[in-house]
Coordinates of C-alpha atoms and ligand atoms in Angstrom, one line a residue:
X1 CA 0.0 0.0 0.0
X2 CA 1.3 3.4 -0.9
X3 CA 2.4 5.7 1.9
X4 CA -0.1 8.4 2.7
X5 CA 1.0 12.1 2.9
X6 CA 0.7 11.9 6.6
X7 CA 3.3 9.1 6.7
X8 CA 5.7 11.1 4.4
X9 CA 5.2 14.1 6.6
X10 CA 6.1 12.0 9.7
X11 CA 9.4 11.0 8.2
X12 CA 10.3 14.5 7.1
X13 CA 9.4 15.7 10.6
X14 CA 11.7 13.0 12.1
X15 CA 14.6 14.2 9.9
X16 CA 13.9 17.8 11.1
X17 CA 14.2 16.5 14.7
X18 CA 17.5 14.7 14.0
X19 CA 18.9 17.8 12.3
X20 CA 17.8 20.0 15.2
X21 CA 19.5 17.6 17.6
X22 CA 22.7 18.0 15.7
X23 CA 22.4 21.8 15.7
X24 CA 22.4 22.0 11.9
X25 CA 21.3 25.5 11.0
X26 CA 18.2 26.3 8.9
X27 CA 17.7 22.8 7.5
X28 CA 15.4 21.7 10.4
X29 CA 13.0 24.4 9.6
X30 CA 13.0 23.5 5.9
X31 CA 12.1 20.0 6.7
X32 CA 9.5 21.0 9.2
X33 CA 7.9 23.3 6.7
X34 CA 7.9 20.7 4.0
X35 CA 6.3 18.3 6.4
X36 CA 3.5 20.7 7.2
X37 CA 3.0 21.4 3.6
X38 CA 2.9 17.8 2.5
X39 CA 0.5 17.0 5.3
X40 CA -1.9 19.7 4.2
X41 CA -1.6 18.9 0.5
X42 CA -4.7 17.5 -1.1
X43 CA -3.2 15.2 -3.7
X44 CA -1.4 12.0 -2.5
X45 CA 2.4 12.3 -3.1
X46 CA 2.5 8.8 -4.4
X47 CA 0.1 9.7 -7.2
X48 CA 1.9 12.9 -8.0
X49 CA 5.2 11.0 -8.2
X50 CA 3.6 8.5 -10.5
X51 CA 2.1 11.1 -12.7
X52 CA 4.8 13.7 -12.9
X53 CA 8.0 12.4 -11.2
X54 CA 10.1 14.4 -8.7
X55 CA 9.2 17.6 -10.6
X56 CA 5.6 17.2 -9.6
X57 CA 6.5 16.7 -6.0
X58 CA 8.6 19.9 -6.1
X59 CA 5.4 21.8 -7.0
X60 CA 4.2 21.4 -3.4
X61 CA 4.9 24.6 -1.5
X62 CA 8.1 24.5 0.6
X63 CA 9.2 21.3 -1.0
X64 CA 12.4 22.0 -2.9
X65 CA 14.2 19.7 -5.3
X66 CA 16.3 18.0 -2.6
X67 CA 13.4 17.2 -0.4
X68 CA 11.3 16.2 -3.4
X69 CA 14.0 13.7 -4.3
X70 CA 14.0 12.3 -0.7
X71 CA 10.2 11.9 -0.8
X72 CA 10.5 10.1 -4.1
X73 CA 13.1 7.8 -2.6
X74 CA 10.8 7.1 0.4
X75 CA 7.8 6.3 -1.9
X76 CA 9.8 4.0 -4.2
X77 CA 12.1 2.3 -1.7
X78 CA 10.3 2.7 1.6
X79 CA 13.2 4.5 3.2
X80 CA 15.4 7.6 3.0
X81 CA 19.1 6.9 3.1
X82 CA 19.7 10.3 4.7
X83 CA 17.3 9.5 7.5
X84 CA 19.0 6.2 8.1
X85 CA 22.4 8.0 8.3
X86 CA 21.0 10.4 10.9
X87 CA 19.4 7.6 12.8
X88 CA 22.6 5.5 12.8
X89 CA 24.4 8.4 14.5
X90 CA 21.8 8.7 17.2
X91 CA 19.7 5.5 17.1
X92 CA 16.7 6.7 19.1
X93 CA 13.0 6.9 18.7
X94 CA 13.1 10.7 18.5
X95 CA 9.5 11.0 17.5
X96 CA 8.2 9.2 20.6
X97 CA 10.7 10.8 23.0
X98 CA 9.9 14.4 21.9
X99 CA 6.2 13.9 22.4
X100 CA 7.0 14.0 26.1
X101 CA 6.8 17.5 27.6
X102 CA 10.3 18.5 28.7
X103 CA 12.1 16.4 26.1
X104 CA 13.3 18.2 23.0
X105 CA 15.6 16.8 20.4
X106 CA 18.7 18.1 22.1
X107 CA 17.7 16.7 25.5
X108 CA 16.9 13.4 23.8
X109 CA 20.4 13.2 22.4
X110 CA 21.9 14.1 25.8
X111 CA 19.9 11.4 27.4
X112 CA 21.0 8.9 24.9
X113 CA 24.6 9.8 25.2
X114 CA 24.7 9.8 29.0
X115 CA 22.2 7.1 29.8
X116 CA 21.5 5.2 26.6
X117 CA 17.8 6.4 26.6
X118 CA 16.5 5.3 23.2
X119 CA 12.7 5.1 23.6
X120 CA 9.9 5.8 26.1
X121 CA 10.5 2.6 28.1
X122 CA 14.2 3.4 28.7
X123 CA 13.3 7.0 29.4
X124 CA 10.9 5.9 32.1
X125 CA 13.4 3.5 33.6
X126 CA 16.1 6.2 33.7
X127 CA 13.7 8.7 35.3
X128 CA 12.4 6.2 37.9
X129 CA 15.9 5.2 38.8
X130 CA 16.6 8.9 39.5
X131 CA 19.4 9.0 37.0
X132 CA 18.3 12.0 35.0
X133 CA 18.5 14.5 37.9
X134 CA 22.3 14.3 38.0
X135 CA 22.9 15.1 34.4
X136 CA 24.1 18.6 33.5
X137 CA 21.3 20.9 32.4
X138 CA 18.6 18.6 33.8
X139 CA 18.1 18.4 37.6
X140 CA 15.4 17.0 39.8
X141 CA 12.7 19.3 38.4
X142 CA 13.2 18.1 34.9
X143 CA 13.2 14.5 36.0
X144 CA 9.8 15.1 37.7
X145 CA 8.5 16.9 34.7
X146 CA 9.5 14.0 32.5
X147 CA 7.8 11.5 34.8
X148 CA 4.6 13.6 34.7
X149 CA 4.9 13.8 30.9
X150 CA 5.1 10.0 30.7
X151 CA 2.2 9.5 33.0
X152 CA 0.2 12.0 31.0
X153 CA 1.0 10.3 27.7
X154 CA -0.1 7.0 29.2
X155 CA -3.3 8.3 30.6
X156 CA -4.3 9.7 27.2
X157 CA -3.8 6.4 25.6
X158 CA -7.0 4.9 24.2
X159 CA -8.6 8.2 23.3
X160 CA -7.3 10.2 20.4
X161 CA -7.9 13.9 19.5
X162 CA -10.8 14.4 17.1
X163 CA -8.5 16.2 14.7
X164 CA -6.4 13.0 14.3
X165 CA -9.4 11.0 13.1
X166 CA -12.0 13.2 11.6
X167 CA -10.5 13.7 8.1
X168 CA -9.9 10.0 7.7
X169 CA -13.3 8.9 9.0
X170 CA -15.1 11.5 6.8
X171 CA -13.2 10.1 3.9
X172 CA -14.2 6.6 4.7
X173 CA -17.8 7.8 5.2
X174 CA -17.8 9.2 1.7
X175 CA -16.3 6.0 0.2
X176 CA -18.9 3.9 1.9
X177 CA -21.7 6.2 0.7
X178 CA -20.5 5.7 -2.9
X179 CA -20.7 1.9 -2.7
X180 CA -23.2 0.2 -4.9
X181 CA -26.3 -0.8 -2.9
X182 CA -25.6 1.8 -0.3
X183 CA -28.2 4.5 0.1
X184 CA -26.5 6.5 2.8
X185 CA -23.5 6.4 5.1
X186 CA -23.3 8.6 8.2
X187 CA -20.8 9.1 11.0
X188 CA -22.4 8.6 14.5
X189 CA -21.0 8.3 18.0
X190 CA -18.7 10.8 19.7
X191 CA -17.3 11.9 16.3
X192 CA -20.8 13.1 15.2
X193 CA -21.1 14.9 18.5
X194 CA -17.6 16.4 17.8
X195 CA -16.3 15.4 21.2
X196 CA -12.7 16.6 21.4
X197 CA -11.4 13.1 21.9
X198 CA -12.6 9.9 20.4
X199 CA -12.7 6.4 21.7
X200 CA -13.7 4.7 18.4
X201 CA -15.4 5.6 15.2
X202 CA -19.0 4.6 14.5
X203 CA -20.6 4.7 11.0
X204 CA -24.1 3.8 10.1
X205 CA -25.0 2.6 6.6
X206 CA -28.4 2.3 5.0
X207 CA -28.4 -0.7 2.6
X208 CA -30.8 -3.5 1.8
X209 CA -28.2 -6.2 2.0
X210 CA -25.6 -6.0 4.8
X211 CA -23.2 -8.7 3.7
X212 CA -21.7 -7.0 0.6
X213 CA -21.2 -3.8 2.6
X214 CA -19.3 -5.6 5.4
X215 CA -17.1 -7.3 2.8
X216 CA -16.2 -3.9 1.3
X217 CA -15.5 -2.5 4.8
X218 CA -13.1 -5.4 5.6
X219 CA -11.4 -4.8 2.3
X220 CA -10.7 -1.0 2.8
X221 CA -7.0 -0.3 2.4
X222 CA -6.9 1.3 5.9
X223 CA -8.2 -1.9 7.6
X224 CA -5.5 -4.0 9.1
X225 CA -7.7 -6.4 11.1
X226 CA -11.3 -7.5 11.5
X227 CA -12.0 -7.6 15.2
X228 CA -15.6 -8.9 15.1
X229 CA -18.3 -9.5 12.6
X230 CA -22.0 -10.2 13.0
X231 CA -25.0 -10.1 10.6
X232 CA -25.2 -6.3 10.4
X233 CA -22.2 -5.1 12.3
X234 CA -18.5 -5.2 11.7
X235 CA -15.7 -3.9 13.9
X236 CA -12.3 -3.3 12.4
X237 CA -8.9 -2.0 13.4
X238 CA -7.5 0.7 11.1
X239 CA -3.8 1.2 10.4
X240 CA -3.8 4.3 12.6
X241 CA -4.8 2.1 15.5
X242 CA -8.4 3.4 15.6
X243 CA -11.2 1.0 16.0
X244 CA -14.2 1.5 13.6
X245 CA -17.7 0.0 14.0
X246 CA -19.9 -0.1 10.9
X247 CA -23.5 -1.0 11.3
X248 CA -25.9 -1.6 8.4
X249 CA -29.5 -0.6 9.1
X250 CA -32.8 -0.5 7.1
X251 CA -34.1 2.9 6.0
X252 CA -37.3 2.5 8.1
X253 CA -35.3 2.7 11.4
X254 CA -32.4 4.8 10.3
X255 CA -33.4 7.9 12.3
X256 CA -33.8 5.8 15.5
X257 CA -30.5 4.0 14.9
X258 CA -28.7 7.3 14.1
X259 CA -30.1 8.7 17.3
X260 CA -29.2 5.7 19.4
X261 CA -25.6 5.3 18.1
X262 CA -24.9 9.0 18.2
X263 CA -25.4 9.0 21.9
X264 CA -24.2 10.1 24.2
X265 CA -25.2 7.2 26.4
X266 CA -26.3 9.6 29.1
X267 CA -28.5 11.6 26.7
X268 CA -30.1 8.4 25.5
X269 CA -30.8 7.2 29.0
X270 CA -32.5 10.4 30.1
X271 CA -34.5 10.4 26.9
X272 CA -35.7 6.8 27.5
X273 CA -36.9 7.8 30.9
X274 CA -39.0 10.6 29.4
X275 CA -40.4 8.1 26.9
X276 CA -41.4 5.7 29.7
X277 CA -43.3 8.4 31.5
X278 CA -45.2 9.0 28.3
X279 CA -46.0 5.2 28.0
X280 CA -43.5 4.9 25.1
X281 CA -40.4 2.9 24.4
X282 CA -37.3 4.1 22.5
X283 CA -34.6 1.9 21.1
X284 CA -32.4 1.7 18.0
X285 CA -35.3 0.5 15.9
X286 CA -37.8 3.3 16.7
X287 CA -40.2 4.9 19.1
X288 CA -42.9 2.4 20.1
X289 CA -46.3 2.5 21.6
X290 CA -46.8 -1.1 22.5
X291 CA -45.7 -3.0 19.5
X292 CA -46.4 -0.2 17.0
X293 CA -43.6 1.9 15.8
X294 CA -44.6 5.6 15.8
X295 CA -41.3 7.1 14.6
X296 CA -38.0 5.9 13.3
X297 CA -37.2 7.2 9.8
X298 CA -35.6 10.5 11.0
X299 CA -34.2 11.8 14.2
X300 CA -36.5 14.7 14.0
X301 CA -39.5 12.3 14.1
X302 CA -37.9 10.5 17.1
X303 CA -37.7 13.7 19.1
X304 CA -41.1 14.9 17.9
X305 CA -42.7 11.6 19.1
X306 CA -41.4 12.6 22.6
X307 CA -42.8 16.2 22.2
X308 CA -39.3 17.6 21.9
X309 CA -37.7 19.8 19.3
X310 CA -34.7 18.4 17.4
X311 CA -31.6 18.6 19.6
X312 CA -28.3 19.1 17.7
X313 CA -25.8 16.2 18.2
X314 CA -23.2 18.6 19.7
X315 CA -25.5 19.2 22.7
X316 CA -26.4 15.6 23.4
X317 CA -24.3 15.2 26.6
X318 CA -27.1 15.2 29.2
X319 CA -25.9 18.5 30.6
X320 CA -29.3 20.2 30.6
X321 CA -30.1 20.1 26.9
X322 CA -33.2 18.0 27.4
X323 CA -34.7 20.4 30.0
X324 CA -33.8 23.3 27.7
X325 CA -35.5 21.6 24.8
X326 CA -38.6 20.9 26.8
X327 CA -38.8 24.5 27.9
X328 CA -38.2 25.8 24.4
X329 CA -34.9 27.4 25.5
X330 CA -32.4 25.6 23.3
X331 CA -29.8 28.2 22.1
X332 CA -29.7 29.1 18.4
X333 CA -26.3 27.7 18.0
X334 CA -23.7 29.4 15.8
X335 CA -23.8 27.9 12.3
X336 CA -21.1 26.8 10.0
X337 CA -20.1 29.4 7.4
X338 CA -20.7 32.4 9.6
X339 CA -17.1 33.4 10.4
X340 CA -15.8 36.4 8.6
X341 CA -12.4 36.9 10.0
X342 CA -9.5 35.1 11.7
X343 CA -7.6 36.8 14.6
X344 CA -4.7 34.5 15.1
X345 CA -2.4 33.6 12.2
X346 CA 1.3 33.4 11.8
X347 CA 3.3 34.0 8.7
X348 CA 6.9 33.6 7.5
X349 CA 7.6 36.7 9.5
X350 CA 8.0 34.2 12.4
X351 CA 7.2 30.5 12.6
X352 CA 4.5 30.3 9.9
X353 CA 5.2 28.4 6.7
X354 CA 3.5 30.7 4.3
X355 CA 3.8 34.4 3.3
X356 CA 1.3 37.0 4.3
X357 CA 0.2 37.3 0.7
X358 CA -0.4 33.5 0.5
X359 CA -2.4 33.6 3.8
X360 CA -4.5 36.4 2.5
X361 CA -5.3 34.6 -0.7
X362 CA -6.2 31.4 1.1
X363 CA -8.4 33.3 3.6
X364 CA -10.2 34.9 0.7
X365 CA -10.8 31.6 -0.9
X366 CA -12.4 30.4 2.3
X367 CA -14.7 33.4 2.2
X368 CA -13.1 35.4 5.0
X369 CA -13.0 39.2 4.8
X370 CA -10.3 40.0 7.4
X371 CA -7.3 38.4 9.0
X372 CA -5.1 39.5 11.8
X373 CA -1.4 38.7 11.5
X374 CA -0.3 37.8 15.0
X375 CA 3.2 36.7 14.9
X376 CA 4.9 35.8 18.1
X377 CA 6.8 38.4 20.1
X378 CA 10.2 38.9 21.6
X379 CA 10.5 36.4 24.3
X380 CA 9.9 33.5 21.9
X381 CA 13.3 33.9 20.4
X382 CA 13.3 30.5 18.9
X383 CA 10.4 31.4 16.7
X384 CA 12.0 34.7 15.6
X385 CA 9.7 36.6 17.8
X386 CA 9.0 40.2 16.8
X387 CA 10.2 43.2 18.8
X388 CA 8.7 46.8 18.5
X389 CA 10.9 47.6 15.5
X390 CA 9.8 44.5 13.6
X391 CA 6.2 45.2 14.4
X392 CA 6.6 48.7 13.0
X393 CA 8.1 47.2 9.9
X394 CA 5.3 44.7 9.5
X395 CA 2.8 47.5 10.0
X396 CA 4.1 49.3 7.0
X397 CA 4.0 46.2 4.9
X398 CA 0.4 45.6 6.0
X399 CA -0.5 49.2 5.2
X400 CA 0.9 48.8 1.7
X401 CA -0.9 45.5 1.2
X402 CA -4.2 46.9 2.4
X403 CA -3.9 49.8 0.0
X404 CA -3.9 47.2 -2.8
X405 CA -6.6 44.9 -1.4
X406 CA -10.3 45.4 -2.2
X407 CA -12.9 43.8 0.0
X408 CA -10.4 42.4 2.4
X409 CA -8.5 43.8 5.3
X410 CA -5.4 42.7 7.0
X411 CA -5.3 43.7 10.7
X412 CA -2.1 44.5 12.5
X413 CA -1.8 42.1 15.4
X414 CA 0.6 40.3 17.6
X415 CA 0.6 37.3 19.9
X416 CA 2.2 38.9 22.9
X417 CA 3.8 36.9 25.6
X418 CA 2.4 37.1 29.1
X419 CA 5.6 37.1 31.2
X420 CA 5.8 35.3 34.5
X421 CA 4.7 38.3 36.4
X422 CA 1.8 39.1 34.1
X423 CA 3.5 42.0 32.3
X424 CA 3.7 41.8 28.5
X425 CA 6.9 41.5 26.4
X426 CA 6.0 44.4 24.1
X427 CA 5.8 48.1 25.1
X428 CA 2.4 49.7 25.4
X429 CA 3.2 52.3 22.7
X430 CA 3.8 49.6 20.2
X431 CA 0.7 47.7 21.3
X432 CA -1.3 50.9 20.8
X433 CA -0.3 51.0 17.1
X434 CA -1.8 47.5 16.5
X435 CA -5.4 46.7 15.5
X436 CA -5.7 43.6 17.6
X437 CA -3.5 42.4 20.5
X438 CA -3.7 38.8 21.6
X439 CA -2.0 37.9 24.8
X440 CA -0.9 34.3 25.6
X441 CA 1.0 32.1 27.9
X442 CA 4.0 30.4 26.3
X443 CA 6.2 29.9 29.3
X444 CA 6.1 29.1 33.1
X445 CA 3.3 26.6 32.5
X446 CA 3.8 25.1 35.9
X447 CA 3.0 28.1 38.2
X448 CA 0.7 27.4 41.1
X449 CA -3.0 28.3 40.6
X450 CA -3.0 31.5 42.6
X451 CA 0.1 32.9 40.9
X452 CA -1.0 31.7 37.4
X453 CA -4.4 33.3 37.9
X454 CA -2.9 36.6 39.1
X455 CA -0.5 36.7 36.3
X456 CA -3.3 36.2 33.7
X457 CA -5.6 38.7 35.3
X458 CA -2.8 41.3 35.3
X459 CA -2.3 40.7 31.6
X460 CA -6.0 41.0 30.9
X461 CA -6.2 44.3 32.7
X462 CA -3.7 45.8 30.3
X463 CA -5.9 48.1 28.3
X464 CA -4.3 47.0 25.1
X465 CA -4.9 43.3 25.6
X466 CA -7.9 42.6 23.3
X467 CA -8.0 38.9 23.3
X468 CA -6.7 36.2 25.6
X469 CA -5.4 33.5 23.2
X470 CA -5.7 29.7 23.9
X471 CA -6.4 30.5 27.6
X472 CA -5.4 27.2 29.2
X473 CA -2.4 26.6 27.0
X474 CA -3.1 22.9 26.8
X475 CA -1.9 20.7 24.0
X476 CA -4.0 17.6 23.6
X477 CA -2.1 14.4 24.4
X478 CA 1.0 16.4 25.3
X479 CA 0.6 19.3 27.7
X480 CA -1.9 19.6 30.4
X481 CA -3.9 22.8 30.8
X482 CA -2.2 25.3 33.1
X483 CA -3.7 25.5 36.6
X484 CA -5.9 28.6 36.1
X485 CA -9.1 29.7 37.9
X486 CA -11.3 29.9 34.8
X487 CA -14.2 31.5 36.8
X488 CA -11.9 34.4 37.8
X489 CA -10.7 34.7 34.2
X490 CA -14.3 34.8 32.9
X491 CA -15.2 37.4 35.6
X492 CA -12.2 39.5 34.6
X493 CA -13.0 39.2 30.9
X494 CA -16.5 40.4 31.6
X495 CA -15.3 43.3 33.7
X496 CA -12.5 44.4 31.3
X497 CA -14.2 43.6 28.0
X498 CA -11.4 41.2 27.1
X499 CA -12.4 38.6 24.5
X500 CA -11.6 35.0 25.1
X501 CA -10.4 32.8 22.3
X502 CA -11.5 29.4 21.1
X503 CA -8.3 28.4 19.4
X504 CA -9.4 25.8 16.8
X505 CA -6.0 24.3 16.1
X506 CA -7.0 20.6 16.5
X507 CA -4.5 19.8 19.2
X508 CA -5.6 22.9 21.2
X509 CA -9.4 23.4 21.1
X510 CA -8.8 26.0 23.9
X511 CA -11.1 27.2 25.4
X512 CA -12.7 23.8 25.5
X513 CA -16.4 23.2 25.2
X514 CA -17.5 23.5 28.9
X515 CA -15.4 26.6 29.4
X516 CA -17.1 28.1 26.3
X517 CA -20.4 27.4 27.9
X518 CA -19.4 29.2 31.1
X519 CA -18.0 32.2 29.3
X520 CA -21.2 32.4 27.1
X521 CA -23.4 32.2 30.2
X522 CA -21.5 35.1 31.7
X523 CA -22.0 37.2 28.6
X524 CA -18.3 37.2 27.7
X525 CA -17.5 37.5 24.0
X526 CA -15.5 34.9 22.1
X527 CA -13.5 34.7 18.9
X528 CA -12.9 31.4 17.0
X529 CA -9.4 31.5 15.4
X530 CA -7.3 29.1 13.4
X531 CA -3.9 29.7 15.0
X532 CA -2.7 28.9 11.5
X533 CA 0.9 28.3 10.8
X534 CA 0.2 27.5 7.1
X535 CA -2.6 28.3 4.6
X536 CA -4.1 24.8 5.1
X537 CA -4.7 25.5 8.7
X538 CA -7.0 28.4 8.0
X539 CA -9.9 26.0 7.7
X540 CA -9.6 24.8 11.3
X541 CA -12.2 27.2 12.7
X542 CA -14.8 25.9 10.2
X543 CA -13.6 22.3 10.7
X544 CA -13.3 22.2 14.5
X545 CA -13.9 25.6 16.0
X546 CA -17.5 26.1 15.2
X547 CA -18.4 22.6 16.5
X548 CA -16.6 23.1 19.8
X549 CA -18.4 26.5 20.1
X550 CA -21.7 24.7 19.5
X551 CA -20.8 22.2 22.1
X552 CA -20.4 25.2 24.4
X553 CA -23.9 26.4 23.6
X554 CA -22.5 29.5 21.8
X555 CA -24.7 31.6 19.5
X556 CA -23.6 33.7 16.6
X557 CA -23.9 36.8 18.7
X558 CA -21.4 35.4 21.2
X559 CA -18.7 35.1 18.6
X560 CA -17.3 38.5 17.6
X561 CA -15.6 37.3 14.3
X562 CA -19.0 36.6 12.8
X563 CA -19.2 40.3 12.5
X564 CA -17.9 42.5 9.7
X565 CA -14.5 44.0 10.3
X566 CA -15.7 47.4 11.5
X567 CA -18.2 46.0 13.8
X568 CA -15.6 43.5 15.1
X569 CA -13.1 46.2 15.8
X570 CA -15.7 48.4 17.4
X571 CA -16.6 45.6 19.8
X572 CA -13.0 45.3 21.2
X573 CA -12.3 46.8 24.6
X574 CA -11.7 50.5 24.8
X575 CA -13.8 51.3 21.9
X576 CA -16.2 54.3 22.4
X577 CA -19.1 51.9 22.6
X578 CA -17.4 50.0 25.3
X579 CA -15.8 52.6 27.5
X580 CA -19.0 53.2 29.3
X581 CA -19.1 49.5 30.3
X582 CA -15.5 49.3 31.4
X583 CA -14.5 52.8 32.5
X584 CA -11.7 51.9 34.9
X585 CA -9.6 49.9 32.6
X586 CA -9.0 51.9 29.5
X587 CA -6.8 54.9 29.6
X588 CA -7.1 57.7 27.1
X589 CA -4.0 57.1 24.9
X590 CA -5.4 54.0 23.2
X591 CA -8.0 55.9 21.2
X592 CA -5.9 59.0 21.1
X593 CA -3.1 57.1 19.5
X594 CA -4.7 57.6 16.2
X595 CA -3.0 54.8 14.3
X596 CA -4.3 52.3 16.8
X597 CA -7.9 53.3 16.2
X598 CA -8.1 54.8 12.7
X599 CA -11.6 55.7 11.6
X600 CA -12.4 52.9 9.3
X601 CA -14.5 55.0 6.8
X602 CA -13.0 53.5 3.7
Ligands
DGT1 P1 -16.4 7.0 22.3 O1 -16.4 6.0 21.2 O2 -15.9 6.5 23.6 O3 -15.7 8.2 21.9 O4 -17.9 7.5 22.6 P2 -19.2 7.1 21.8 O5 -20.3 8.0 22.3 O6 -19.0 7.0 20.4 O7 -19.5 5.6 22.4 P3 -19.6 4.2 21.7 O8 -18.7 4.1 20.5 O9 -19.3 3.2 22.8 O10 -21.1 4.0 21.3 C1 -21.7 4.8 20.3 C2 -23.1 5.2 20.8 O11 -23.9 4.1 20.9 C3 -23.1 5.9 22.1 O12 -22.8 7.2 22.1 C4 -24.5 5.6 22.5 C5 -24.8 4.3 21.9 N1 -24.6 3.2 22.9 C6 -23.6 2.4 23.0 N2 -23.8 1.5 24.1 C7 -25.0 1.9 24.7 C8 -25.7 1.5 25.8 O13 -25.4 0.6 26.5 N3 -26.8 2.2 26.1 C9 -27.3 3.2 25.3 N4 -28.4 3.9 25.6 N5 -26.6 3.7 24.3 C10 -25.5 3.0 23.9
CA2 CA1 -17.5 5.7 19.3
CA3 CA1 -18.3 2.1 19.0
ZN4 ZN1 0.3 30.8 21.1

């Protein structure tokens, strides 16, 4: 079976890590960018190679001739000699080791050279034996951190981030739907509810005859093993490790089956109790009065039979949605296709893979009308963080670009570091010249709750801090959320008019759903951003962000970047409309700065 682009990207990424470990300049970034780009590329590399040779591969952005040749080598021989060379010098599982928080490529090499650590098992053994603490540049704290990281990686095992499975499962859904004899194929279970992590995939298929469908499922190229097979259900293991259950159901009971297998279990249980009180019975075949089915073809009919309006799958967690439905108080959830701007993106100015022009073009293709460039700032030296002078330079470039653009606006922004003490790493005057200031935690993740909360509140009280980016700083499967009093943050956001972000990058999803719900309930405004580091990432808000916002009961009005650019900017803190609400926090210079708040009559 030909390697998928994701597999190619993984090898390129591994090479980047090896090069990084050896302190080779520039090259690690080239490989990392190429990996990102290959991963995001629509056409399979294997097919491109077949159709157009190495030249075709070199058409992929950020894939130069040399890397294209290596991809071709990988696709034809299954290996890259260069990678083998690097691996022979430091024969370690660098990919696995660097998923542990506290272990970068250079640490990994040091651990190998001093202690022979080559994989997660030997890392754990070394940490448990207390041998890491004595190494130069490590110490007891790093050893503890590594142990925590290992425990965290283990605990997460078994559930995978939604973003790791959704594209593949959607693809399989489409292929099943196209099979002869199949009337419809639909994702159910936690993936349909868009839960942020997934235990296994569930797909329902309407077909008259189940056997041929199950044969085709077993023969899918991704399937490595059939775990179980019955008359209408088959469970398989995919090459990625994911389990997938496919059930074939008749049209007459499709709505009931879809409802049942979408879950959640808790939602289903509560609904069944309601049915019982009405003298009805609900199961995967329908809603029954005695032996007579009174609903089953559609989910809407199932709910209607219980005197309920349709409840969107994202809300079906038994966290009050059934009561709200009964009372006619379900929120009008934010819809797909309603976002008009993106407030967190990075470009080649720092650690993004694509130029500002390319990002703008891609954003326009997605139907957006504005985009804030929010490259990292000074303290993040390794990502070429901007200082005040660089931000000024960028500002000029953006002005020039905006003068050429019609119907699109690039906003001047920055992703400003919140320092340990809550101060920001860019001077207020420079912040005042920006359209949008995002503040974020990128260091000192381990502060105790009180200190962490005070730090964040201080940053949010800065009159220039418009948006608090990825508030809990978690990385799914890798870094736990910081210990932060979210209630205090939400109260402060409300008081100061600071917007909270739902970062839709698939390994972040931060704020997560239940935090969104709290923020929305408190009347705090949100934005849904991509945190894009490449053009392909700009679709994340639509792919993941909206769904998580829906899981947080957010309406369109709660999300500021559903508004046109002028209305969006007007809603940020310190705007004339807002000063009445938050008088104490905004000092005069912000609006008086002129450049910061130009009248946008264009
Ligand atoms: P997951 O796979 O852990 O991410 O979560 P789900 O929700 O996809 O759970 P899964 O795959 O075990 O089952 C799919 C759906 O089937 C589940 O959401 C509700 C339904 N279901 C499964 N087992 C039961 C059950 O024992 N009772 C009820 N009422 N529903 C069930
Ligand atoms: Ca499932
Ligand atoms: Ca399942
Ligand atoms: Zn960030």
